[in-house]
Structure formats: structure tokens, C-alpha cells
Short mmCIF file of C-alpha atoms and ligand atoms in Angstrom, two decimals:
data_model
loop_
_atom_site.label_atom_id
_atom_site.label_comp_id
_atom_site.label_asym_id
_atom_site.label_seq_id
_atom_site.Cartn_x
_atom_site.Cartn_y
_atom_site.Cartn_z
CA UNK A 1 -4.28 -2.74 9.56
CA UNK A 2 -2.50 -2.50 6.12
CA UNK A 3 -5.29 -2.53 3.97
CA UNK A 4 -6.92 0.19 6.17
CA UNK A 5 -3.28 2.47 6.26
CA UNK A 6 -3.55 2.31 2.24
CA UNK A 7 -6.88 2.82 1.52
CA UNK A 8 -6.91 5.75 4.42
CA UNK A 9 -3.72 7.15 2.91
CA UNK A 10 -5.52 7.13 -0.82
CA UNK A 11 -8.62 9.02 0.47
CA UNK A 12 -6.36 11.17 2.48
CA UNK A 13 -3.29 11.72 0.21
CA UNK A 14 -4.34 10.77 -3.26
CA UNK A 15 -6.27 12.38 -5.88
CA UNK A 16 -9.89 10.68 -5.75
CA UNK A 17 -10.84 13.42 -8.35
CA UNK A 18 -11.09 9.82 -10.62
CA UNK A 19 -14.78 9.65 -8.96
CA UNK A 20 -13.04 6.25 -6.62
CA UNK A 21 -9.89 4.66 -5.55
CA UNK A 22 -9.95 0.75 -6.37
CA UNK A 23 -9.21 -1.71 -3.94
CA UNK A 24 -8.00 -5.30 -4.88
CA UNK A 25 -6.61 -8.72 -3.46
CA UNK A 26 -5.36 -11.38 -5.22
CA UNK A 27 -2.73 -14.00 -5.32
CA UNK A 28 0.42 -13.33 -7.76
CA UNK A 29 1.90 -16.38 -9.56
CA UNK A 30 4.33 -17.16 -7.06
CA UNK A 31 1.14 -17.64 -4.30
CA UNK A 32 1.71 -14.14 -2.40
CA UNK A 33 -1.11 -12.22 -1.47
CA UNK A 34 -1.41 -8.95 -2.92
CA UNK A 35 -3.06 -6.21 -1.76
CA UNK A 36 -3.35 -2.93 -3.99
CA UNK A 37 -4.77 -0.03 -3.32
CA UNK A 38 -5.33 2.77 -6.85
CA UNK A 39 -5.49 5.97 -6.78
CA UNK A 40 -5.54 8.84 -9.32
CA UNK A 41 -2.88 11.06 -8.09
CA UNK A 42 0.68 10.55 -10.04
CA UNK A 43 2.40 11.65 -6.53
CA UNK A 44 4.70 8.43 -5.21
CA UNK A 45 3.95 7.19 -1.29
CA UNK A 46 6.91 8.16 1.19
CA UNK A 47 8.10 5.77 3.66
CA UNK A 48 9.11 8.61 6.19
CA UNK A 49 11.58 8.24 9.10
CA UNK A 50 11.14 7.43 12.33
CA UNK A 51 11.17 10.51 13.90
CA UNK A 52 9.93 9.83 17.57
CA UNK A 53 9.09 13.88 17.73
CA UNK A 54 6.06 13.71 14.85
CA UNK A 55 2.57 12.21 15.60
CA UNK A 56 1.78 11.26 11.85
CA UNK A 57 3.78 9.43 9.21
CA UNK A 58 3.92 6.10 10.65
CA UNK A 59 1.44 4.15 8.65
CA UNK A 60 3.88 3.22 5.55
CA UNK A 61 6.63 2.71 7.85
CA UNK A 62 4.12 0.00 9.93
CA UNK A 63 3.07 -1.07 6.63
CA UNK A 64 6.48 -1.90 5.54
CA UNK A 65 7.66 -3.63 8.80
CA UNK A 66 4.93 -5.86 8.91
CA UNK A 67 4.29 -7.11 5.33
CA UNK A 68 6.70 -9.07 2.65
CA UNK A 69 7.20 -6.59 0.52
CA UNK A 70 5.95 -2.74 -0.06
CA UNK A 71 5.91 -0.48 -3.37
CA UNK A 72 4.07 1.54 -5.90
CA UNK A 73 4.02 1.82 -9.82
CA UNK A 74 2.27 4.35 -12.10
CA UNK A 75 -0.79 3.55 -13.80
CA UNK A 76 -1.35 3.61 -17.43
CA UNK A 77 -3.20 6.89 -18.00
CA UNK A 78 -2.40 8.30 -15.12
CA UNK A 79 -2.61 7.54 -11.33
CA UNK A 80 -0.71 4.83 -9.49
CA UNK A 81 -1.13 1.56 -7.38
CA UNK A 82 0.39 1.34 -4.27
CA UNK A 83 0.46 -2.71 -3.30
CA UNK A 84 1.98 -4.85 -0.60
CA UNK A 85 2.51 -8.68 -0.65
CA UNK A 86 1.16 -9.66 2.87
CA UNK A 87 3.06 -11.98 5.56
CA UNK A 88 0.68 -14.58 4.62
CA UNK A 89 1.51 -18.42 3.94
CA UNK A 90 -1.46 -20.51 1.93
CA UNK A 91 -1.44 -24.08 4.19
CA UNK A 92 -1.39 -26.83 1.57
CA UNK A 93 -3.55 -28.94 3.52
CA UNK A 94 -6.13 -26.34 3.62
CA UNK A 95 -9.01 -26.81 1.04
N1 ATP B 101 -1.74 7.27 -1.92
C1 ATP B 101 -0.87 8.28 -1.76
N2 ATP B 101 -0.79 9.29 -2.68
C2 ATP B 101 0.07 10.31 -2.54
N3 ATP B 101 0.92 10.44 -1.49
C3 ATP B 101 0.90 9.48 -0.55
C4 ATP B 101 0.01 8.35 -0.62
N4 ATP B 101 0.23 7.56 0.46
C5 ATP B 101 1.19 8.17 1.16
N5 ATP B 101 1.60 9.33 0.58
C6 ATP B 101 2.65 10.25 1.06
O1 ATP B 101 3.51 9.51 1.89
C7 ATP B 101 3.53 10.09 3.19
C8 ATP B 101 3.69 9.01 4.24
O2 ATP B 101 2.52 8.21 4.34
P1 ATP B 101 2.19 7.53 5.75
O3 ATP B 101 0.96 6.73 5.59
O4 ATP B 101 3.41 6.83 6.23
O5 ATP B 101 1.96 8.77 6.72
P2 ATP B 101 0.68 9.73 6.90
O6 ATP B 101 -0.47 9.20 6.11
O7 ATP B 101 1.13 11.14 6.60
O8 ATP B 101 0.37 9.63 8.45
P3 ATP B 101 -0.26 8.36 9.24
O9 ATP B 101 -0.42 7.22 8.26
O10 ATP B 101 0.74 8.04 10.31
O11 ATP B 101 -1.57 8.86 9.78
C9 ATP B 101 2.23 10.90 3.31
O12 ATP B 101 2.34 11.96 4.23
C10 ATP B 101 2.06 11.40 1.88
O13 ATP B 101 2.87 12.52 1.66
MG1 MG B 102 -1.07 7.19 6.28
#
């Protein structure tokens, strides 16, 4: 669900005029799981309200409610990455 509200919202809202948006996963040093989504429009995400009266704007506002941690940082050269650490613990007895 929130890799599909921020790669929808980059083809819907962002400026693909870069040819592609960029989608990638990783773990950050502290073991969260990142997901980022770039775009090539400068324009920040909104986390709009919860206005029961509008059909759209909900996707950020799921995406922030279910994951760790949501935000967004410019791009060297223009564009920006919008990224989430997911609710997601790595089990240590897992190989
Ligand atoms: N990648 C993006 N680039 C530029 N603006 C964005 C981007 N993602 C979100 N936004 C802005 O933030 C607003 C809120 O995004 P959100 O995903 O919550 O709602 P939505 O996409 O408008 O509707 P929904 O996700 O409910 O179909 C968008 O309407 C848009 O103005
Ligand atoms: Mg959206």
C-alpha cells in the first residue's frame, strides 16, 4: 500500500518530465527499511487533513499512520525524494 500511494502520487503529482521516477528500498544504518520514491518536480508532498467531506487526499495521511516515519528532501540538481521508514522489524533469528 505505501509503496504504491508514493509511486502513484509521483506519476500523478510529480514532474516525470526527468524521462522516470526512481524507486528504491534499502536498509539505513540503524536497520529501518527505507522506501523512497524520486521524482523530478521541486514541489514538497502535503499531508492534508482529514476532511471526511473530500474523496482524495488520503494516501499521505494513510501513509503516515501506518509507517515509522514519513518525509521528503530535495535532490541535488533538482527534484526530490519522498521516503518512509516502514513498520518493519528484521527477526534476528532469521537468516
Ligand atoms: N510526489 C509529489 N510531488 C508533488 N506533490 C505531491 C507529491 N505527492 C503528493 N503531493 C501533493 O500532496 C498532496 C497530498 O497527497 P496525497 O497522496 O495525500 O493525496 P492525493 O494524491 O491528492 O489523493 P489520494 O492519494 O487520496 O488519491 C497531493 O494532492 C499533491 O498536491
Ligand atoms: Mg496520493
Amino acid at each position: 500500500m505505501v509503496a504504491s500511494e508514493l509511486i502513484t502520487n509521483a506519476l500523478r503529482h510529480g514532474d516525470i518530465s526527468g524521462g522516470a521516477i526512481e524507486v528504491r528500498a534499502f536498509l539505513d544504518v540503524t536497520g529501518g527499511a527505507v522506501l523512497e520514491v524520486l521524482d523530478s518536480s521541486d514541489r514538497p508532498p502535503l499531508i492534508l487533513g482529514e476532511d471526511p467531506t473530500t474523496e482524495g487526499g488520503r494516501g499521505l495521511f494513510l501513509v503516515r499512520l501506518t509507517t515509522r516515519e514519513l518525509g521528503w528532501r530535495p535532490l541535488r540538481g533538482g527534484g526530490k525524494s519522498v521516503w518512509c521508514v516502514l513498520n518493519a522489524e528484521r527477526d534476528p533469528a532469521a537468516v
